[in-house]
CSV table of C-alpha atoms in Angstrom, one decimal:
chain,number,residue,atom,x,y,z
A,69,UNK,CA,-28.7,-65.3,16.6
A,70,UNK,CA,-30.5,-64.1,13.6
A,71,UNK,CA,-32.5,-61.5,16.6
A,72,UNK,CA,-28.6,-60.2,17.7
A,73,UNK,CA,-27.8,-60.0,14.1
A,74,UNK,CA,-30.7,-57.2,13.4
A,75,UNK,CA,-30.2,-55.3,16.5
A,76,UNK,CA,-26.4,-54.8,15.8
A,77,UNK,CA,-27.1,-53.7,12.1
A,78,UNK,CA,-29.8,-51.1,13.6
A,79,UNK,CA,-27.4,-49.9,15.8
A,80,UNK,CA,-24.8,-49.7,13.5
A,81,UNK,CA,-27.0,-47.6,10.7
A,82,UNK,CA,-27.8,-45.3,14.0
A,83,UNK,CA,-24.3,-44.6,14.6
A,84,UNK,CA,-23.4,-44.0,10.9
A,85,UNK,CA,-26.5,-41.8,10.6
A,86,UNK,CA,-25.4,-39.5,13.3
A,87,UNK,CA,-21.7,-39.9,12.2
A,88,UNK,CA,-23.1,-38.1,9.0
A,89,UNK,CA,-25.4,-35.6,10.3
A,90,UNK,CA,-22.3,-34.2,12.9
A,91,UNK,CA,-20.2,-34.2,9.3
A,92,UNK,CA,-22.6,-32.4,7.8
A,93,UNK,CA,-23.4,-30.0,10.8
A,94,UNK,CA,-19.1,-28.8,10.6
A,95,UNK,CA,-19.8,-28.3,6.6
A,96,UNK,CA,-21.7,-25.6,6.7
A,97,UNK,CA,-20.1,-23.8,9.4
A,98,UNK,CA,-19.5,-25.5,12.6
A,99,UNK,CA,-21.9,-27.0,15.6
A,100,UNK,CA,-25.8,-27.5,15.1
A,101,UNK,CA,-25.9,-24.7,17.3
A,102,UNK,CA,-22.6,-22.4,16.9
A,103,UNK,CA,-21.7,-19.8,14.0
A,104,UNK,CA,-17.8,-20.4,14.5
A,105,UNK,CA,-15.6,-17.5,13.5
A,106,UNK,CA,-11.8,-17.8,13.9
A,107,UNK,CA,-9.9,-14.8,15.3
A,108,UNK,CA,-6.0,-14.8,15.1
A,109,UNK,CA,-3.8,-12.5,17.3
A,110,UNK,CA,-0.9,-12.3,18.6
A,111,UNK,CA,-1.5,-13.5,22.3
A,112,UNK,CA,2.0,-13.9,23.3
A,113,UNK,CA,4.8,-12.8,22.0
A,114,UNK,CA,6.2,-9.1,21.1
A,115,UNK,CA,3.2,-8.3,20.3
A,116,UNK,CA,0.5,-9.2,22.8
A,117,UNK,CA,-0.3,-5.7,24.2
A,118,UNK,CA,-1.6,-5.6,20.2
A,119,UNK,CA,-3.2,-8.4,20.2
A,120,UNK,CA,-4.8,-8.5,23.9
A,121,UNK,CA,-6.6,-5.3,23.6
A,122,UNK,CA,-7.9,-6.2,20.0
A,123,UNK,CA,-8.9,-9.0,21.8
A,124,UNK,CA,-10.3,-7.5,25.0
A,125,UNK,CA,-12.2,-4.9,22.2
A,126,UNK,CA,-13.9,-8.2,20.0
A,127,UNK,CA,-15.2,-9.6,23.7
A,128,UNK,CA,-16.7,-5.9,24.3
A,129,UNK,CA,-18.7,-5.7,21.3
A,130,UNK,CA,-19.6,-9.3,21.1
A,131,UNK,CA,-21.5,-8.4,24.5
A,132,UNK,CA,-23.3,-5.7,23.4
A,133,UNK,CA,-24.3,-7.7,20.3
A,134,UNK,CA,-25.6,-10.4,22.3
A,135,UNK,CA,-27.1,-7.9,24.7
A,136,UNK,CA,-29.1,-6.6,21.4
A,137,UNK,CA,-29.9,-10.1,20.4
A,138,UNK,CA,-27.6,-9.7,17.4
A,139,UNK,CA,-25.5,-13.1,18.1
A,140,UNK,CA,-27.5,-15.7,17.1
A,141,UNK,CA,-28.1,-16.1,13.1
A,142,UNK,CA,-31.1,-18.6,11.9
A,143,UNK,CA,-31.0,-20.1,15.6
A,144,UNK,CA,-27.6,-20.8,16.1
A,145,UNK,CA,-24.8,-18.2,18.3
A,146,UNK,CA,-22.2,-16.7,16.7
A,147,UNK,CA,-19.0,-18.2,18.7
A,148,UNK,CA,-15.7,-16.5,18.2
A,149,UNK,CA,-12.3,-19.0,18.5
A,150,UNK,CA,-9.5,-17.5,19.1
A,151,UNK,CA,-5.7,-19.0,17.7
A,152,UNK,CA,-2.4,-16.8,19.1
A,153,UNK,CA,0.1,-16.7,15.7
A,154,UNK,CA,2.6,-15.5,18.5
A,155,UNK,CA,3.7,-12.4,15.8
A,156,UNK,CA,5.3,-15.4,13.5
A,157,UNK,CA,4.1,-16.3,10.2
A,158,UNK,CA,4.7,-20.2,10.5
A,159,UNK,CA,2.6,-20.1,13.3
A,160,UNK,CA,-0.7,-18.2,11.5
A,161,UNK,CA,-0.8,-20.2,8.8
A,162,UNK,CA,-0.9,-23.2,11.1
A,163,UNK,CA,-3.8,-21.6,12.6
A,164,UNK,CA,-5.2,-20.7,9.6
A,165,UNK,CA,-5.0,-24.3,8.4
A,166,UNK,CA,-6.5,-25.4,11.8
A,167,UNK,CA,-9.5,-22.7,12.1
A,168,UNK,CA,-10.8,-23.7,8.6
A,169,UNK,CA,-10.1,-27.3,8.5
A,170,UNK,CA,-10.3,-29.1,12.0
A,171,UNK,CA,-12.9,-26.5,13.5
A,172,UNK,CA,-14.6,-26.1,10.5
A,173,UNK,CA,-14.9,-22.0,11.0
A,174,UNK,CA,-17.8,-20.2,8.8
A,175,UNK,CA,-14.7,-17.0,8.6
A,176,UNK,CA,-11.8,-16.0,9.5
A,177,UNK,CA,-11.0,-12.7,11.0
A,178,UNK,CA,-8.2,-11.0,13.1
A,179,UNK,CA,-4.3,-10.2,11.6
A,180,UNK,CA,-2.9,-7.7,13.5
A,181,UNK,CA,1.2,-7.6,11.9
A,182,UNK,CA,1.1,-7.1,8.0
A,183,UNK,CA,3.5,-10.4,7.6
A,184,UNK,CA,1.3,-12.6,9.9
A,185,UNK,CA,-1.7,-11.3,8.0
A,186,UNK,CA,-0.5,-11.7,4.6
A,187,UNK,CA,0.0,-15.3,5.3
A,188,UNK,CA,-3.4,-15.8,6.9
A,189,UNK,CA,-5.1,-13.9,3.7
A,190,UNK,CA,-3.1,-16.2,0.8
A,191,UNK,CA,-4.3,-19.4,3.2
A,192,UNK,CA,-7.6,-18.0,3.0
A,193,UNK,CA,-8.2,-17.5,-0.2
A,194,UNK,CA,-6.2,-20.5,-1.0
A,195,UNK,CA,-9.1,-22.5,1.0
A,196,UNK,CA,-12.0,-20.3,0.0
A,197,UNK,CA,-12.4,-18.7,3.3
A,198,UNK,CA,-13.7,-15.0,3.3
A,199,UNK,CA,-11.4,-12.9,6.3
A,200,UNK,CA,-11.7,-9.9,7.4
A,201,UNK,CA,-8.8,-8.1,8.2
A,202,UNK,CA,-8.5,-6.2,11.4
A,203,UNK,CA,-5.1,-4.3,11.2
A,204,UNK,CA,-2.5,-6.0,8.8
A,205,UNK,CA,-1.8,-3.0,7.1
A,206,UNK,CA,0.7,-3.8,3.9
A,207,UNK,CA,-0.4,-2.4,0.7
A,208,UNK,CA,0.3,-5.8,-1.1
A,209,UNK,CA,-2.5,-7.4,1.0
A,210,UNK,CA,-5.3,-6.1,-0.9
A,211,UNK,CA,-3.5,-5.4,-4.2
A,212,UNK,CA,-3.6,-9.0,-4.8
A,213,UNK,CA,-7.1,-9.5,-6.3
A,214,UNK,CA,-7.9,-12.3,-3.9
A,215,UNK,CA,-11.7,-12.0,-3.7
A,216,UNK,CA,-12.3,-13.9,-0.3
A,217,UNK,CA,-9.7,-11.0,1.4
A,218,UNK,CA,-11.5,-7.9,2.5
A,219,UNK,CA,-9.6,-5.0,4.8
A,220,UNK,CA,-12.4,-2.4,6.6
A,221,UNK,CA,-10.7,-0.9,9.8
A,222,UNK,CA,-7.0,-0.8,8.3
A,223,UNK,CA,-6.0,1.8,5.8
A,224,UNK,CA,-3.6,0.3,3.4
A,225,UNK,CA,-0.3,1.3,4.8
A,226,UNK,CA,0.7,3.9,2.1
A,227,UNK,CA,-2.4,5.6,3.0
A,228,UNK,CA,-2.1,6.6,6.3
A,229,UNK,CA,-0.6,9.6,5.6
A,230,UNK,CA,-3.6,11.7,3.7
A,231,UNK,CA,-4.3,13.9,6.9
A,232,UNK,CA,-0.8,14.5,7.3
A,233,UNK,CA,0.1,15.1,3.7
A,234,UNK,CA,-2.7,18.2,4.3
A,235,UNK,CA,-0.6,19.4,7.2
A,236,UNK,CA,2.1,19.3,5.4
A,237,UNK,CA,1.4,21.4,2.7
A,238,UNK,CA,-0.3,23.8,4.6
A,239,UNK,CA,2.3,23.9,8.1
A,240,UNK,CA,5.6,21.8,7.6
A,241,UNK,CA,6.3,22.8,4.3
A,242,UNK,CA,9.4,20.7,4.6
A,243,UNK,CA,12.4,21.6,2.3
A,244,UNK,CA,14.2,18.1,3.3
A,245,UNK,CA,13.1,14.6,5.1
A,246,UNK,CA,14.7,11.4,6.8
A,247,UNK,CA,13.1,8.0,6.6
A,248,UNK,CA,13.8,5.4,8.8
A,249,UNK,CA,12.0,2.3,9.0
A,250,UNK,CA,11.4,-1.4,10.8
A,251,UNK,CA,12.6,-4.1,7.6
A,252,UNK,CA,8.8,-5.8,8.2
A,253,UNK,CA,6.1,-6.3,5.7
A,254,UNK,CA,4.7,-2.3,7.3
A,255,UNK,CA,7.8,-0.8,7.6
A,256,UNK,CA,8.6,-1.3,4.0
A,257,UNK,CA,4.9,-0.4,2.4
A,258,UNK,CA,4.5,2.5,4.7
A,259,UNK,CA,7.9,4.3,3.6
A,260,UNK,CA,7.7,3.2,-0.2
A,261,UNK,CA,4.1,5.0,0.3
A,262,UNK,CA,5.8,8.1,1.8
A,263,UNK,CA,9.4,8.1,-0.6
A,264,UNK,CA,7.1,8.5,-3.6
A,265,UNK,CA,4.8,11.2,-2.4
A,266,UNK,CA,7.8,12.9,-1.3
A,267,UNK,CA,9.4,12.0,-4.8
A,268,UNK,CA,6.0,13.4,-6.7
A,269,UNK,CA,6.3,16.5,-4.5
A,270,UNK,CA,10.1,17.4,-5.5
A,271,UNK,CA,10.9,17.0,-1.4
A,272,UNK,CA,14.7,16.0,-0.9
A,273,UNK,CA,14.9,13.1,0.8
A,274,UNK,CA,18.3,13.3,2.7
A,275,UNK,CA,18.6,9.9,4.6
A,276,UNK,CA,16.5,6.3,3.9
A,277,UNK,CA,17.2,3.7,6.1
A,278,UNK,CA,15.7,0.3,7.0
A,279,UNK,CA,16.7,-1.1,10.4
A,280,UNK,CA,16.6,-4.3,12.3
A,281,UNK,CA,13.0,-4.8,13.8
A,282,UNK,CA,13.8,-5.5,17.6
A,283,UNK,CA,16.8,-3.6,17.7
A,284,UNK,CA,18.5,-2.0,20.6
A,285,UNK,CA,21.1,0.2,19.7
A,286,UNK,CA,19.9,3.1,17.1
A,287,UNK,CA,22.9,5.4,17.7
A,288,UNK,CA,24.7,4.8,15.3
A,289,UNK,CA,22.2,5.4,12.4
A,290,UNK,CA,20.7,8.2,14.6
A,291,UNK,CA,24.6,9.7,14.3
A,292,UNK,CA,24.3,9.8,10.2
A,293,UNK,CA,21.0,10.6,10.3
A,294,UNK,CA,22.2,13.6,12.3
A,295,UNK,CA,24.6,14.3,10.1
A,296,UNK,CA,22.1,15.3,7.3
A,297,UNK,CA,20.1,17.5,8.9
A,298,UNK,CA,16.6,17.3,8.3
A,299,UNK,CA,14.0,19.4,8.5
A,300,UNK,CA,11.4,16.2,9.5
A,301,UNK,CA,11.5,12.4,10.4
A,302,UNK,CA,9.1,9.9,9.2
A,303,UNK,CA,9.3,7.0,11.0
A,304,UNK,CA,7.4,3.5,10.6
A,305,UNK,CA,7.9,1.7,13.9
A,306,UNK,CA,6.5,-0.6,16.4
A,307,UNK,CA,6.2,0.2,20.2
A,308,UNK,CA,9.2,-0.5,21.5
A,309,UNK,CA,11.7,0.5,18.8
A,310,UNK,CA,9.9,3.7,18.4
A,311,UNK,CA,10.4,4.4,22.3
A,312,UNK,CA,14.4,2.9,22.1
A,313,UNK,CA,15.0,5.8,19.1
A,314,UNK,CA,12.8,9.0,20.2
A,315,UNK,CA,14.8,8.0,24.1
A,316,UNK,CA,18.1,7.9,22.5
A,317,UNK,CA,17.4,11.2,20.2
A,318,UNK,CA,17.5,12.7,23.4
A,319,UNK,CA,20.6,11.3,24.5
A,320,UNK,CA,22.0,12.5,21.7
A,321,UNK,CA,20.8,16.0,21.9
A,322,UNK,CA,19.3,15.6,18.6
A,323,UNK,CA,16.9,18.0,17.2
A,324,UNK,CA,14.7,18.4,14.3
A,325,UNK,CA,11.8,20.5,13.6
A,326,UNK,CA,9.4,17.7,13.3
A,327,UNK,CA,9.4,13.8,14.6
A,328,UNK,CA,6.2,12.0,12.9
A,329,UNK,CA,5.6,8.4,13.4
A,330,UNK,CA,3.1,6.3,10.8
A,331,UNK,CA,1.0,5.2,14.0
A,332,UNK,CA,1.8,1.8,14.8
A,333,UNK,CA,3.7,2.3,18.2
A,334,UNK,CA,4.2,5.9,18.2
A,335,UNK,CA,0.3,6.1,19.3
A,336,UNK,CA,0.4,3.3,22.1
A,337,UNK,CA,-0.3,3.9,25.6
A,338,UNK,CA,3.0,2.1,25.9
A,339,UNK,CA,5.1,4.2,23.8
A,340,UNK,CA,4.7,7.1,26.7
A,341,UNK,CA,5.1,4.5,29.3
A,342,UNK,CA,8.6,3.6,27.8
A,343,UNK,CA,9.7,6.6,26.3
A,344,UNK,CA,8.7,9.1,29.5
A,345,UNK,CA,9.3,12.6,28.1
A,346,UNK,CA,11.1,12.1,25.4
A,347,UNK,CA,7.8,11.4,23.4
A,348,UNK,CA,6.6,15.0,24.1
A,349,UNK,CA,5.8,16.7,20.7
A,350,UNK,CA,6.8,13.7,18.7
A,351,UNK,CA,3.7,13.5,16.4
A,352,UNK,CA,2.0,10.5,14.2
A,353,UNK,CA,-0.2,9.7,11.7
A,354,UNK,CA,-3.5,7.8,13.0
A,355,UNK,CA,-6.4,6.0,11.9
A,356,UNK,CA,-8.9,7.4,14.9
A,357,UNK,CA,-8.9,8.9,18.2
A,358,UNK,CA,-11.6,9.0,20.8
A,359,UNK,CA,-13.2,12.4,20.2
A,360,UNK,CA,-13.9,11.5,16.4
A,361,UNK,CA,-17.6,12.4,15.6
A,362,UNK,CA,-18.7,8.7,14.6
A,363,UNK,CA,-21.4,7.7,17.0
A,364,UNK,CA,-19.4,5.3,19.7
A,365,UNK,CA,-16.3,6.1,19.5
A,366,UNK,CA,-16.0,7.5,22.9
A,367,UNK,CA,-18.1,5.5,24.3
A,368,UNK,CA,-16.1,3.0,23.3
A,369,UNK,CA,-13.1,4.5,24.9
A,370,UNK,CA,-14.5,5.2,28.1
A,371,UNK,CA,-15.9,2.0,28.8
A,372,UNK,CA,-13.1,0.1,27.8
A,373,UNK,CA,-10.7,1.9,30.3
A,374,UNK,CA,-13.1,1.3,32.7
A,375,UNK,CA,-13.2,-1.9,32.1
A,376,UNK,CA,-9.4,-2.7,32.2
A,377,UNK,CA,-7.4,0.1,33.4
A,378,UNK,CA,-5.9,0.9,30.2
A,379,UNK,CA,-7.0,3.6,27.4
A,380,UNK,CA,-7.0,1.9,23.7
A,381,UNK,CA,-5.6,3.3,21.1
A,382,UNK,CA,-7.0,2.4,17.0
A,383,UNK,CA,-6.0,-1.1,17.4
A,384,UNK,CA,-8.6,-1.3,19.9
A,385,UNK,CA,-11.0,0.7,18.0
A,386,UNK,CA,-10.7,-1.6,15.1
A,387,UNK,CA,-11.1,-5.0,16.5
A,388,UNK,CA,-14.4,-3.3,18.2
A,389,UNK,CA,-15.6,-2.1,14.9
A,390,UNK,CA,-14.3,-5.2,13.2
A,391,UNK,CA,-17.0,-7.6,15.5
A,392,UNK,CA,-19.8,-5.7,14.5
A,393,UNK,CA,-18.9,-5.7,10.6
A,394,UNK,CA,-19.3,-9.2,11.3
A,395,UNK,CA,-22.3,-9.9,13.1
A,396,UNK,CA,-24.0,-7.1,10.2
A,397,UNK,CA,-22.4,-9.5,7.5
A,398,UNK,CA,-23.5,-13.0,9.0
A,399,UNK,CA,-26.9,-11.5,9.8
A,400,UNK,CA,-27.4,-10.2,6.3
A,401,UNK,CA,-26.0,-13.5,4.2
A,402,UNK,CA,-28.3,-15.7,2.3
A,403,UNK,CA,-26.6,-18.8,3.8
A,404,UNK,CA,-23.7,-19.4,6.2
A,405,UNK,CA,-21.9,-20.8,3.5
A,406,UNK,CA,-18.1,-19.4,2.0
A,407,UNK,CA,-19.5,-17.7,-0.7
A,408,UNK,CA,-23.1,-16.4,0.6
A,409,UNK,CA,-20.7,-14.9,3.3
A,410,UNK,CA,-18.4,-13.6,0.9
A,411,UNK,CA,-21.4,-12.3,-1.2
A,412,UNK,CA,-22.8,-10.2,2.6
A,413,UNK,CA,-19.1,-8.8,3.2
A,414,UNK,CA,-18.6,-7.5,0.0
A,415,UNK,CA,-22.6,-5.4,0.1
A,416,UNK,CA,-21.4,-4.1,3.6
A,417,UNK,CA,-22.6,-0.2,3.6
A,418,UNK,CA,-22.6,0.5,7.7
A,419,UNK,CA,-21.4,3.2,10.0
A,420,UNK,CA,-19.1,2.1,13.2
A,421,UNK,CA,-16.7,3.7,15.7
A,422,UNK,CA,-13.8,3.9,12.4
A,423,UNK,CA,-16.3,5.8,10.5
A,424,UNK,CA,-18.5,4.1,7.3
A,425,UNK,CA,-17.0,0.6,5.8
A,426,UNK,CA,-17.3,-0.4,2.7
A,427,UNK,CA,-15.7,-2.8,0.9
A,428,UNK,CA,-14.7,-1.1,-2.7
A,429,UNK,CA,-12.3,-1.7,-5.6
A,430,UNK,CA,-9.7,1.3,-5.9
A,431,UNK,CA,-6.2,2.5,-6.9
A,432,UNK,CA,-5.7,-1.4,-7.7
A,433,UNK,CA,-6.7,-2.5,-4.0
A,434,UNK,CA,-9.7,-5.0,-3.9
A,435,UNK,CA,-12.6,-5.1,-1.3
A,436,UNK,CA,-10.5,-2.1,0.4
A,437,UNK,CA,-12.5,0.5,2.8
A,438,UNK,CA,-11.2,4.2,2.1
A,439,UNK,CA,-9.9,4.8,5.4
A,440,UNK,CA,-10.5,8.3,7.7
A,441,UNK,CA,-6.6,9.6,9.2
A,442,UNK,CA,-5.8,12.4,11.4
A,443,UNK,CA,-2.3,13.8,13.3
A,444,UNK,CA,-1.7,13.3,16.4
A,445,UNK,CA,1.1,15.0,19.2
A,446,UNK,CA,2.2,13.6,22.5
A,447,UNK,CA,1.9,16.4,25.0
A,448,UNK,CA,2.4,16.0,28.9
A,449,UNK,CA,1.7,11.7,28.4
A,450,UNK,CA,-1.6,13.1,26.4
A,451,UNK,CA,-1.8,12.1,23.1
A,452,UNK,CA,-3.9,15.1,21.5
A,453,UNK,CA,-5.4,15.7,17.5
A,454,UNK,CA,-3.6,18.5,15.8
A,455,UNK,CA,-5.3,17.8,12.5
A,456,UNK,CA,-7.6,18.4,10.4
A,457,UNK,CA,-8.3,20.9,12.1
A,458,UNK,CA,-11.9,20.7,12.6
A,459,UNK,CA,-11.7,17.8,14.7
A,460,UNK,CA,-8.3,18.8,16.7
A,461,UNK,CA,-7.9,18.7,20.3
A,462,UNK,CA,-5.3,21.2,21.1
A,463,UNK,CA,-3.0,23.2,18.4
A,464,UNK,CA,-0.5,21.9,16.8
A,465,UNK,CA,3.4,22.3,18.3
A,466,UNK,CA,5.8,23.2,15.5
A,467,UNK,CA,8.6,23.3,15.2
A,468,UNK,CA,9.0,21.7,18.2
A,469,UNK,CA,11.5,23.1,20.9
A,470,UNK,CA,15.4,22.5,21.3
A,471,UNK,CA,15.6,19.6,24.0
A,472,UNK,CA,17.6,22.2,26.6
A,473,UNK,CA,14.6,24.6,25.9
A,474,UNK,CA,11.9,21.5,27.1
C-alpha cells in the first residue's frame, strides 16, 4: 500500500511539474516552440475583399521571411493567428480579449476599419499588449498617448491629403469645395482633416454632408450638392458607396471639374469593377502605388497578381510591409516579452515596400510613422499617378470632361 502510495504522489508531482512548465511556456509568448502573433481582419463581412488581400499579403511575406530564415527567433517560429472581427467592433474586442488571453499572443497586429481598430488598440493597451496597426486610419488612434499602440503603414487619416494639398495649390486652385462623407470613425477624421485645411486656406466650402455608410440611394444629396455648384468634391468613402455615388453622378448628368476620393475605396480594384466608366478621371488620394521607387514595391505587385489573379492596391501593400516590421522587431527585442517588444517597435528605423517606418512622436500623434501620399486618376479601368510629379505615370486630367463629351 505504502509502495502505491509513492508511485501516485510521483506521478502526481510529474503532472503538476509539466502543468507548470506549459503555464509558463504561454507566459512569455505562446508554445515552447511558436512566436504567436495575433492578426485581426475582417474575413467576412463588408469588408473581406480588405481584409483577404491584407491577409493573402501577411502569408506572402511571411514566405519569403521563412525562405530567408528570418521566422524563427531564439529557436522558436514566428506563428501568425488569425481572428475575422467581421468589420464590427463587438466582435474585435472579443478577439482582442481572446488573442491575448486564451492564446497567450506575444502581439497583436492587423485593424483594417478605423472603428474596429480603435477598439482593438484601447484593449491593447488596456492589457499591455504592443499592436501594430496595419490600416485603421482615424486620427484619434494615435493621438491618444497609449504607448503599447504604434501605426507604420497607415497615415493618420487627416494626413492623406499632403500630395494632394501640393496639387492643389499648384493645379486646382479651387475657388469652392463639397464634402461628403461615410458617418464612420474615417469618414469623420478624414473630412475634419480636410474642412480645416480648407478653413486655414480661406477655400469656401459650399456643401458638408455626412451620410449613411452602406447606403444605396445618394440622389437626393447628390441633387443639393448639385445645387451648389462646386468647383471639386472630396469624398471619404468605402468601395461600394464610392461606386453607388460616382454611378449615380452620371445618372444625373452631374459635372464638376474635379471628383477626389481620400483612397479607401476609390483606389480598389473593385471600385472600377462596380463603377464601369463612371470611375474615369475620378481621382484620389493614396498611400502608394506599384511604380513607387522603394525597393519591392513592384515586385510585390507582380507577384501577388500572379499569385491570385487580382492586382493589390495599398491595403495590400501594407499588410506586406506590416509582416516584415514584425519579424525586424521580434528579431531585434531583448526578450519576447510585452515590453522588450514594445521597447524593439518603438527603435524600428527600416526601409519596406511603404517607404522608411519609424515610429515617432509628432503633431500630438504617438509612435506615428510620417507617411509618403501621392494622386491618383482612373483612366480606361487603369488607375495611373498624377502626382508629385516626379514619380507620375501619365499627366494629370483636369478639369475633367462634361459626361456627353466622354
Amino acid at each position: 500500500m505504502k509502495k502505491y502510495r509513492k508511485v501516485l504522489t510521483v506521478l502526481l508531482l510529474v503532472s503538476f511539474v509539466a502543468v507548470i512548465a506549459t503555464g509558463c511556456g504561454g507566459g512569455s509568448g505562446g508554445s515552447a516552440d511558436a512566436v504567436k502573433v495575433g492578426v485581426i481582419l475582417p474575413l467576412t463581412g463588408s469588408e473581406a475583399m480588405f481584409g483577404e488581400m491584407e491577409k493573402n499579403s501577411f502569408e506572402m511575406a511571411y514566405e519569403e521571411l521563412k525562405a530567408a530564415g528570418k521566422t524563427t527567433i531564439g529557436g522558436k517560429e514566428i506563428k501568425l493567428m488569425y481572428e475575422d472581427d467581421q468589420g464590427k467592433q463587438d466582435v474585435a474586442k472579443s478577439a482582442t480579449e481572446k488573442l491575448v488571453n486564451q492564446d497567450k499572443v506575444t502581439m497583436l497586429s492587423g485593424g483594417y476599419s478605423s472603428a474596429c481598430t480603435n477598439v482593438i488598440a484601447g484593449s491593447a493597451q488596456s492589457l499591455n499588449t504592443p499592436f501594430l496597426i496595419v490600416t485603421g486610419s482615424s486620427d484619434a488612434i494615435t493621438k491618444q498617448g497609449w504607448s503599447y499602440v504604434f501605426r507604420g503603414t497607415a497615415a493618420p487619416a487627416s494626413k492623406y491629403t499632403i500630395a494632394f494639398w501640393d496639387m492643389l495649390e499648384k493645379v486646382v486652385k479651387p475657388q469652392n469645395v463639397a464634402i461628403i462623407f461615410e458617418n464612420t470613425d474615417f469618414g469623420t477624421s478624414s473630412s475634419k482633416g480636410f474642412r480645416e485645411e480648407c478653413q486655414k486656406r480661406g477655400i469656401n466650402i459650399v456643401f458638408d454632408q455626412a451620410y449613411e455608410h452602406g447606403a444605396i440611394d445618394f440622389k437626393p444629396m447628390l441633387a443639393n450638392l448639385r445645387s451648389t455648384n462646386p468647383d471639386m468634391i472630396f469624398a471619404t468613402s468605402y468601395v461600394m458607396d464610392a461606386s453607388m455615388i460616382v454611378k449615380q453622378m452620371k445618372e444625373l448628368d452631374f459635372n464638376t471639374k474635379l471628383f477626389v476620393g481620400n483612397g479607401a475605396g476609390y483606389t480598389m480594384p473593385e471600385f472600377y469593377q462596380n463603377a464601369g466608366a463612371a470611375s474615369d478621371f475620378v481621382a484620389s488620394t493614396t498611400l502608394w502605388v506599384p511604380n513607387v521607387a522603394w525597393p519591392g514595391a513592384k515586385e510585390y505587385f507582380e507577384k501577388y497578381k500572379q499569385k491570385y489573379g487580382k492586382e493589390p492596391d495599398y491595403h495590400g501593400a501594407q499588410a506586406y510591409a506590416t509582416m516584415y516590421v514584425i519579424a525586424d522587431a521580434l528579431g531585434r527585442a531583448k526578450d519576447l516579452t510585452n515590453t522588450g517588444i514594445q521597447q524593439a517597435l518603438k527603435q524600428t528605423d527600416i526601409k519596406t515596400i511603404m517607404g522608411p517606418i519609424k515610429f515617432e512622436d509628432w503633431e500630438g500623434f504617438t509612435n506615428q510613422n510620417k507617411p509618403n501620399t501621392y494622386v491618383v486618376q482612373w483612366s480606361k479601368g487603369k488607375l495611373e499617378v498624377i502626382w508629385p510629379e516626379d514619380v507620375k505615370s501619365a499627366s494629370y486630367v483636369y478639369p475633367v470632361p462634361k459626361w456627353n463629351e466622354r
